[in-house]
């Protein structure tokens, strides 16, 4: 497990960051902790990387859900006249991404995941399908539609 951590930790941090996690290091650490906890259930004869990527994707998805709730609560508080926004609100306001990352962040979560797994990790459609828990045809659809939306968003900014 130590060697796996050494070789894959930065990859998992980058994956979480590209998927839009506000705390990619925490996501990667949690993914390794969950992999370690699942040790007896994980098959020792298989590569744990796909399982680890799936954990990162799921944790990032959960983080996005949490942030939607936080944003809604902050908006409700601000509308009610609360003068001091929460630290989570301040963190959300500080988000500053390059154009491509910003456009990528605007995509629906599953499309963003498919594009990041395909073009950043260079995974095959089968590997992406395994990671995301969908069929290869769904992966093709997510990548195709995601790329079209990404191109459109980047052209609009130009």
Coordinates of C-alpha atoms in Angstrom, one line a residue:
X1 CA 0.0 0.0 0.0
X2 CA 2.9 2.4 0.7
X3 CA 4.3 1.9 -2.8
X4 CA 0.8 2.4 -4.3
X5 CA 0.5 5.7 -2.3
X6 CA 3.9 6.9 -3.5
X7 CA 3.2 6.2 -7.1
X8 CA -0.5 7.2 -7.4
X9 CA -1.1 9.9 -4.8
X10 CA -0.3 12.8 -7.0
X11 CA -2.3 11.3 -9.9
X12 CA -5.3 11.1 -7.6
X13 CA -4.8 14.7 -6.4
X14 CA -4.7 15.9 -10.0
X15 CA -7.7 13.8 -10.9
X16 CA -9.7 15.3 -8.0
X17 CA -8.6 18.8 -9.0
X18 CA -9.5 18.4 -12.6
X19 CA -12.9 17.1 -11.6
X20 CA -13.4 20.3 -9.7
X21 CA -12.8 19.3 -6.1
X22 CA -12.1 22.3 -3.9
X23 CA -9.9 20.1 -1.7
X24 CA -8.2 17.6 -4.0
X25 CA -5.5 16.6 -1.4
X26 CA -8.2 15.6 1.1
X27 CA -10.2 13.7 -1.6
X28 CA -7.0 11.7 -2.6
X29 CA -6.2 11.0 1.1
X30 CA -9.8 9.9 1.8
X31 CA -9.7 7.6 -1.3
X32 CA -6.6 5.9 -0.1
X33 CA -8.1 5.5 3.4
X34 CA -11.2 3.9 1.9
X35 CA -9.0 1.6 -0.2
X36 CA -7.1 0.6 2.8
X37 CA -10.3 0.0 4.8
X38 CA -11.7 -2.2 1.9
X39 CA -8.4 -4.1 1.9
X40 CA -10.0 -7.5 2.7
X41 CA -12.8 -7.0 0.1
X42 CA -10.4 -5.8 -2.6
X43 CA -8.9 -8.6 -4.7
X44 CA -5.1 -8.7 -4.2
X45 CA -4.5 -10.1 -7.8
X46 CA -6.0 -7.0 -9.5
X47 CA -4.7 -3.5 -10.1
X48 CA -6.3 -1.2 -7.4
X49 CA -5.9 1.9 -9.6
X50 CA -9.4 1.6 -11.3
X51 CA -11.0 1.2 -7.9
X52 CA -9.0 4.1 -6.5
X53 CA -10.1 6.3 -9.4
X54 CA -13.7 5.3 -8.9
X55 CA -13.4 6.3 -5.2
X56 CA -12.0 9.7 -6.2
X57 CA -14.8 10.3 -8.7
X58 CA -17.4 9.4 -6.1
X59 CA -15.9 11.5 -3.4
X60 CA -15.6 14.5 -5.7
X61 CA -19.3 14.0 -6.8
X62 CA -20.3 13.9 -3.1
X63 CA -18.3 17.1 -2.5
X64 CA -20.1 18.9 -5.3
X65 CA -23.4 17.9 -3.8
X66 CA -22.3 19.2 -0.4
X67 CA -21.2 22.5 -2.0
X68 CA -24.5 23.0 -3.7
X69 CA -26.2 22.7 -0.3
X70 CA -23.6 25.2 1.2
X71 CA -24.2 27.7 -1.6
X72 CA -27.9 27.4 -1.2
X73 CA -27.6 28.0 2.6
X74 CA -25.2 31.0 2.1
X75 CA -27.6 32.5 -0.4
X76 CA -30.5 32.0 2.0
X77 CA -28.5 33.7 4.8
X78 CA -27.4 36.6 2.6
X79 CA -30.9 37.1 1.5
X80 CA -32.0 37.2 5.2
X81 CA -29.5 40.0 5.8
X82 CA -26.6 38.2 7.5
X83 CA -23.5 40.4 7.1
X84 CA -20.7 37.9 7.6
X85 CA -20.6 35.1 5.0
X86 CA -19.3 31.7 6.1
X87 CA -15.7 30.5 5.5
X88 CA -17.1 28.1 3.0
X89 CA -18.7 31.0 1.1
X90 CA -15.3 32.8 1.1
X91 CA -13.6 29.7 -0.3
X92 CA -16.2 29.4 -3.0
X93 CA -15.7 33.1 -4.0
X94 CA -11.9 32.6 -4.1
X95 CA -12.1 29.9 -6.8
X96 CA -10.0 31.0 -9.7
X97 CA -9.5 28.7 -12.6
X98 CA -7.9 29.0 -16.0
X99 CA -10.3 29.2 -19.0
X100 CA -10.3 25.5 -19.8
X101 CA -10.6 24.5 -16.2
X102 CA -13.5 27.0 -15.8
X103 CA -15.2 25.7 -18.9
X104 CA -14.7 22.1 -17.8
X105 CA -16.2 23.0 -14.4
X106 CA -19.3 24.2 -16.1
X107 CA -20.0 20.8 -17.6
X108 CA -22.3 18.3 -16.0
X109 CA -20.4 16.2 -13.5
X110 CA -20.6 12.9 -15.5
X111 CA -19.4 14.6 -18.7
X112 CA -16.5 16.3 -16.9
X113 CA -15.5 13.0 -15.3
X114 CA -15.5 11.2 -18.7
X115 CA -13.4 13.9 -20.3
X116 CA -10.9 14.1 -17.5
X117 CA -10.6 10.3 -17.3
X118 CA -10.2 10.1 -21.1
X119 CA -7.9 12.9 -21.9
X120 CA -6.0 13.4 -18.7
X121 CA -5.6 9.8 -17.6
X122 CA -5.8 8.5 -21.1
X123 CA -8.0 5.6 -20.1
X124 CA -9.8 3.5 -22.6
X125 CA -13.6 3.6 -22.9
X126 CA -13.8 0.2 -21.1
X127 CA -11.7 1.5 -18.2
X128 CA -13.7 4.7 -18.0
X129 CA -16.9 2.7 -18.0
X130 CA -15.6 0.6 -15.1
X131 CA -14.5 3.6 -13.1
X132 CA -17.8 5.5 -13.6
X133 CA -20.0 2.4 -13.3
X134 CA -21.7 2.9 -16.8
X135 CA -21.6 1.2 -20.2
X136 CA -18.9 2.1 -22.8
X137 CA -21.7 3.5 -25.0
X138 CA -22.6 6.0 -22.2
X139 CA -18.9 6.9 -21.9
X140 CA -18.8 7.7 -25.7
X141 CA -21.9 9.8 -25.3
X142 CA -20.6 11.7 -22.3
X143 CA -17.2 12.4 -24.0
X144 CA -18.8 13.5 -27.3
X145 CA -21.4 15.8 -25.7
X146 CA -18.9 17.1 -23.2
X147 CA -16.3 18.0 -25.8
X148 CA -19.0 19.7 -27.9
X149 CA -20.1 21.8 -24.9
X150 CA -16.4 22.6 -24.0
X151 CA -15.6 23.8 -27.5
X152 CA -18.7 26.0 -27.6
X153 CA -17.9 27.5 -24.2
X154 CA -14.3 28.3 -25.1
X155 CA -15.4 29.8 -28.5
X156 CA -17.8 32.0 -26.7
X157 CA -15.1 33.4 -24.5
X158 CA -12.8 34.1 -27.4

